[in-house]
Amino acid sequence: MVADSERGLIVSVADAEGRFELRDVEPGRWIAAREEGYLDSLCTALEGAPGESIERVLELAAGGARLRGRVLDRAGTPVARAAVMAGLSNQGPMRRALP
């Protein structure tokens, strides 16, 4: 288990059986799992009293597609530092591209 104070994270690595343990986690934190080749698990809120032992199962789904491409303006010039997002909605910044 490692504390990443810069990002406020407590990190543990699952063993060969998928088991993990995080200690001294205050209520109100969220927990999630990630591993290369898999989609991240959903975030789950931790609720419990100090000293209480909480058990959670975090599920990772098979990985999604890897996308590569270029961001160009209408003149075909590359746009450096443009944010590229993948989401579940076509609203807001996730509008559909026109054919």
mmCIF file with all atom_site columns, N, CA and C in Angstrom, residues 33-66:
data_model
loop_
_atom_site.group_PDB
_atom_site.id
_atom_site.type_symbol
_atom_site.label_atom_id
_atom_site.label_alt_id
_atom_site.label_comp_id
_atom_site.label_asym_id
_atom_site.label_entity_id
_atom_site.label_seq_id
_atom_site.pdbx_PDB_ins_code
_atom_site.Cartn_x
_atom_site.Cartn_y
_atom_site.Cartn_z
_atom_site.occupancy
_atom_site.B_iso_or_equiv
_atom_site.pdbx_formal_charge
_atom_site.auth_seq_id
_atom_site.auth_comp_id
_atom_site.auth_asym_id
_atom_site.auth_atom_id
_atom_site.pdbx_PDB_model_num
ATOM 1   N N  . ALA A 1 33 ? -10.819 0.662  -9.371  1.00 0.00 ? 33 ALA A N  1
ATOM 2   C CA . ALA A 1 33 ? -9.660  -0.130 -9.786  1.00 0.00 ? 33 ALA A CA 1
ATOM 3   C C  . ALA A 1 33 ? -9.382  0.131  -11.257 1.00 0.00 ? 33 ALA A C  1
ATOM 4   N N  . ARG A 1 34 ? -8.101  0.004  -11.612 1.00 0.00 ? 34 ARG A N  1
ATOM 5   C CA . ARG A 1 34 ? -7.724  0.131  -13.015 1.00 0.00 ? 34 ARG A CA 1
ATOM 6   C C  . ARG A 1 34 ? -6.511  -0.744 -13.282 1.00 0.00 ? 34 ARG A C  1
ATOM 7   N N  . GLU A 1 35 ? -6.435  -1.241 -14.499 1.00 0.00 ? 35 GLU A N  1
ATOM 8   C CA . GLU A 1 35 ? -5.287  -2.022 -14.945 1.00 0.00 ? 35 GLU A CA 1
ATOM 9   C C  . GLU A 1 35 ? -5.224  -1.930 -16.460 1.00 0.00 ? 35 GLU A C  1
ATOM 10  N N  . GLU A 1 36 ? -4.032  -1.890 -16.993 1.00 0.00 ? 36 GLU A N  1
ATOM 11  C CA . GLU A 1 36 ? -3.864  -1.811 -18.435 1.00 0.00 ? 36 GLU A CA 1
ATOM 12  C C  . GLU A 1 36 ? -4.554  -2.993 -19.103 1.00 0.00 ? 36 GLU A C  1
ATOM 13  N N  . GLY A 1 37 ? -5.256  -2.745 -20.191 1.00 0.00 ? 37 GLY A N  1
ATOM 14  C CA . GLY A 1 37 ? -5.960  -3.791 -20.919 1.00 0.00 ? 37 GLY A CA 1
ATOM 15  C C  . GLY A 1 37 ? -7.402  -3.978 -20.477 1.00 0.00 ? 37 GLY A C  1
ATOM 16  N N  . TYR A 1 38 ? -7.817  -3.251 -19.444 1.00 0.00 ? 38 TYR A N  1
ATOM 17  C CA . TYR A 1 38 ? -9.186  -3.321 -18.933 1.00 0.00 ? 38 TYR A CA 1
ATOM 18  C C  . TYR A 1 38 ? -9.781  -1.920 -18.873 1.00 0.00 ? 38 TYR A C  1
ATOM 19  N N  . LEU A 1 39 ? -11.111 -1.857 -18.905 1.00 0.00 ? 39 LEU A N  1
ATOM 20  C CA . LEU A 1 39 ? -11.789 -0.596 -18.645 1.00 0.00 ? 39 LEU A CA 1
ATOM 21  C C  . LEU A 1 39 ? -11.806 -0.378 -17.143 1.00 0.00 ? 39 LEU A C  1
ATOM 22  N N  . ASP A 1 40 ? -11.675 0.859  -16.691 1.00 0.00 ? 40 ASP A N  1
ATOM 23  C CA . ASP A 1 40 ? -11.691 1.160  -15.257 1.00 0.00 ? 40 ASP A CA 1
ATOM 24  C C  . ASP A 1 40 ? -13.003 0.702  -14.631 1.00 0.00 ? 40 ASP A C  1
ATOM 25  N N  . SER A 1 41 ? -12.938 0.301  -13.370 1.00 0.00 ? 41 SER A N  1
ATOM 26  C CA . SER A 1 41 ? -14.162 -0.053 -12.650 1.00 0.00 ? 41 SER A CA 1
ATOM 27  C C  . SER A 1 41 ? -14.967 1.209  -12.377 1.00 0.00 ? 41 SER A C  1
ATOM 28  N N  . LEU A 1 42 ? -16.209 1.026  -11.996 1.00 0.00 ? 42 LEU A N  1
ATOM 29  C CA . LEU A 1 42 ? -17.017 2.149  -11.534 1.00 0.00 ? 42 LEU A CA 1
ATOM 30  C C  . LEU A 1 42 ? -16.497 2.595  -10.177 1.00 0.00 ? 42 LEU A C  1
ATOM 31  N N  . CYS A 1 43 ? -16.632 3.862  -9.862  1.00 0.00 ? 43 CYS A N  1
ATOM 32  C CA . CYS A 1 43 ? -16.256 4.384  -8.543  1.00 0.00 ? 43 CYS A CA 1
ATOM 33  C C  . CYS A 1 43 ? -17.354 4.046  -7.544  1.00 0.00 ? 43 CYS A C  1
ATOM 34  N N  . THR A 1 44 ? -16.961 3.644  -6.357  1.00 0.00 ? 44 THR A N  1
ATOM 35  C CA . THR A 1 44 ? -17.890 3.303  -5.286  1.00 0.00 ? 44 THR A CA 1
ATOM 36  C C  . THR A 1 44 ? -17.552 4.136  -4.063  1.00 0.00 ? 44 THR A C  1
ATOM 37  N N  . ALA A 1 45 ? -18.560 4.744  -3.458  1.00 0.00 ? 45 ALA A N  1
ATOM 38  C CA . ALA A 1 45 ? -18.342 5.537  -2.243  1.00 0.00 ? 45 ALA A CA 1
ATOM 39  C C  . ALA A 1 45 ? -18.132 4.604  -1.062  1.00 0.00 ? 45 ALA A C  1
ATOM 40  N N  . LEU A 1 46 ? -17.198 4.961  -0.191  1.00 0.00 ? 46 LEU A N  1
ATOM 41  C CA . LEU A 1 46 ? -16.958 4.190  1.026   1.00 0.00 ? 46 LEU A CA 1
ATOM 42  C C  . LEU A 1 46 ? -17.688 4.853  2.181   1.00 0.00 ? 46 LEU A C  1
ATOM 43  N N  . GLU A 1 47 ? -18.505 4.079  2.853   1.00 0.00 ? 47 GLU A N  1
ATOM 44  C CA . GLU A 1 47 ? -19.230 4.567  4.014   1.00 0.00 ? 47 GLU A CA 1
ATOM 45  C C  . GLU A 1 47 ? -19.043 3.560  5.135   1.00 0.00 ? 47 GLU A C  1
ATOM 46  N N  . GLY A 1 48 ? -18.670 4.035  6.285   1.00 0.00 ? 48 GLY A N  1
ATOM 47  C CA . GLY A 1 48 ? -18.471 3.156  7.429   1.00 0.00 ? 48 GLY A CA 1
ATOM 48  C C  . GLY A 1 48 ? -17.907 3.942  8.590   1.00 0.00 ? 48 GLY A C  1
ATOM 49  N N  . ALA A 1 49 ? -17.931 3.324  9.741   1.00 0.00 ? 49 ALA A N  1
ATOM 50  C CA . ALA A 1 49 ? -17.425 3.959  10.957  1.00 0.00 ? 49 ALA A CA 1
ATOM 51  C C  . ALA A 1 49 ? -15.924 3.702  11.091  1.00 0.00 ? 49 ALA A C  1
ATOM 52  N N  . PRO A 1 50 ? -15.192 4.590  11.777  1.00 0.00 ? 50 PRO A N  1
ATOM 53  C CA . PRO A 1 50 ? -13.769 4.353  12.018  1.00 0.00 ? 50 PRO A CA 1
ATOM 54  C C  . PRO A 1 50 ? -13.544 2.982  12.657  1.00 0.00 ? 50 PRO A C  1
ATOM 55  N N  . GLY A 1 51 ? -12.572 2.241  12.136  1.00 0.00 ? 51 GLY A N  1
ATOM 56  C CA . GLY A 1 51 ? -12.257 0.915  12.648  1.00 0.00 ? 51 GLY A CA 1
ATOM 57  C C  . GLY A 1 51 ? -13.075 -0.198 12.019  1.00 0.00 ? 51 GLY A C  1
ATOM 58  N N  . GLU A 1 52 ? -14.133 0.142  11.305  1.00 0.00 ? 52 GLU A N  1
ATOM 59  C CA . GLU A 1 52 ? -14.983 -0.863 10.668  1.00 0.00 ? 52 GLU A CA 1
ATOM 60  C C  . GLU A 1 52 ? -14.269 -1.451 9.456   1.00 0.00 ? 52 GLU A C  1
ATOM 61  N N  . SER A 1 53 ? -14.478 -2.744 9.203   1.00 0.00 ? 53 SER A N  1
ATOM 62  C CA . SER A 1 53 ? -13.915 -3.407 8.036   1.00 0.00 ? 53 SER A CA 1
ATOM 63  C C  . SER A 1 53 ? -14.992 -3.460 6.955   1.00 0.00 ? 53 SER A C  1
ATOM 64  N N  . ILE A 1 54 ? -14.675 -2.961 5.780   1.00 0.00 ? 54 ILE A N  1
ATOM 65  C CA . ILE A 1 54 ? -15.617 -2.902 4.665   1.00 0.00 ? 54 ILE A CA 1
ATOM 66  C C  . ILE A 1 54 ? -15.065 -3.758 3.538   1.00 0.00 ? 54 ILE A C  1
ATOM 67  N N  . GLU A 1 55 ? -15.923 -4.539 2.900   1.00 0.00 ? 55 GLU A N  1
ATOM 68  C CA . GLU A 1 55 ? -15.487 -5.354 1.770   1.00 0.00 ? 55 GLU A CA 1
ATOM 69  C C  . GLU A 1 55 ? -16.205 -4.897 0.513   1.00 0.00 ? 55 GLU A C  1
ATOM 70  N N  . ARG A 1 56 ? -15.467 -4.747 -0.571  1.00 0.00 ? 56 ARG A N  1
ATOM 71  C CA . ARG A 1 56 ? -16.021 -4.342 -1.857  1.00 0.00 ? 56 ARG A CA 1
ATOM 72  C C  . ARG A 1 56 ? -15.439 -5.230 -2.948  1.00 0.00 ? 56 ARG A C  1
ATOM 73  N N  . VAL A 1 57 ? -16.261 -5.519 -3.962  1.00 0.00 ? 57 VAL A N  1
ATOM 74  C CA . VAL A 1 57 ? -15.799 -6.209 -5.160  1.00 0.00 ? 57 VAL A CA 1
ATOM 75  C C  . VAL A 1 57 ? -15.804 -5.180 -6.283  1.00 0.00 ? 57 VAL A C  1
ATOM 76  N N  . LEU A 1 58 ? -14.665 -4.992 -6.912  1.00 0.00 ? 58 LEU A N  1
ATOM 77  C CA . LEU A 1 58 ? -14.524 -4.050 -8.021  1.00 0.00 ? 58 LEU A CA 1
ATOM 78  C C  . LEU A 1 58 ? -14.358 -4.858 -9.299  1.00 0.00 ? 58 LEU A C  1
ATOM 79  N N  . GLU A 1 59 ? -15.199 -4.602 -10.288 1.00 0.00 ? 59 GLU A N  1
ATOM 80  C CA . GLU A 1 59 ? -15.168 -5.380 -11.523 1.00 0.00 ? 59 GLU A CA 1
ATOM 81  C C  . GLU A 1 59 ? -14.559 -4.572 -12.659 1.00 0.00 ? 59 GLU A C  1
ATOM 82  N N  . LEU A 1 60 ? -13.602 -5.195 -13.354 1.00 0.00 ? 60 LEU A N  1
ATOM 83  C CA . LEU A 1 60 ? -12.988 -4.595 -14.530 1.00 0.00 ? 60 LEU A CA 1
ATOM 84  C C  . LEU A 1 60 ? -13.501 -5.330 -15.760 1.00 0.00 ? 60 LEU A C  1
ATOM 85  N N  . ALA A 1 61 ? -13.969 -4.599 -16.747 1.00 0.00 ? 61 ALA A N  1
ATOM 86  C CA . ALA A 1 61 ? -14.451 -5.206 -17.991 1.00 0.00 ? 61 ALA A CA 1
ATOM 87  C C  . ALA A 1 61 ? -13.297 -5.289 -18.988 1.00 0.00 ? 61 ALA A C  1
ATOM 88  N N  . ALA A 1 62 ? -13.450 -6.180 -19.955 1.00 0.00 ? 62 ALA A N  1
ATOM 89  C CA . ALA A 1 62 ? -12.433 -6.301 -21.000 1.00 0.00 ? 62 ALA A CA 1
ATOM 90  C C  . ALA A 1 62 ? -12.213 -4.943 -21.648 1.00 0.00 ? 62 ALA A C  1
ATOM 91  N N  . GLY A 1 63 ? -10.993 -4.698 -22.045 1.00 0.00 ? 63 GLY A N  1
ATOM 92  C CA . GLY A 1 63 ? -10.617 -3.393 -22.583 1.00 0.00 ? 63 GLY A CA 1
ATOM 93  C C  . GLY A 1 63 ? -11.386 -2.985 -23.821 1.00 0.00 ? 63 GLY A C  1
ATOM 94  N N  . GLY A 1 64 ? -11.489 -1.705 -24.006 1.00 0.00 ? 64 GLY A N  1
ATOM 95  C CA . GLY A 1 64 ? -12.148 -1.141 -25.175 1.00 0.00 ? 64 GLY A CA 1
ATOM 96  C C  . GLY A 1 64 ? -11.167 -1.006 -26.325 1.00 0.00 ? 64 GLY A C  1
ATOM 97  N N  . ALA A 1 65 ? -11.632 -0.363 -27.358 1.00 0.00 ? 65 ALA A N  1
ATOM 98  C CA . ALA A 1 65 ? -10.802 -0.158 -28.538 1.00 0.00 ? 65 ALA A CA 1
ATOM 99  C C  . ALA A 1 65 ? -9.740  0.899  -28.262 1.00 0.00 ? 65 ALA A C  1
ATOM 100 N N  . ARG A 1 66 ? -8.648  0.808  -28.936 1.00 0.00 ? 66 ARG A N  1
ATOM 101 C CA . ARG A 1 66 ? -7.615  1.845  -28.879 1.00 0.00 ? 66 ARG A CA 1
ATOM 102 C C  . ARG A 1 66 ? -7.797  2.709  -30.120 1.00 0.00 ? 66 ARG A C  1
#
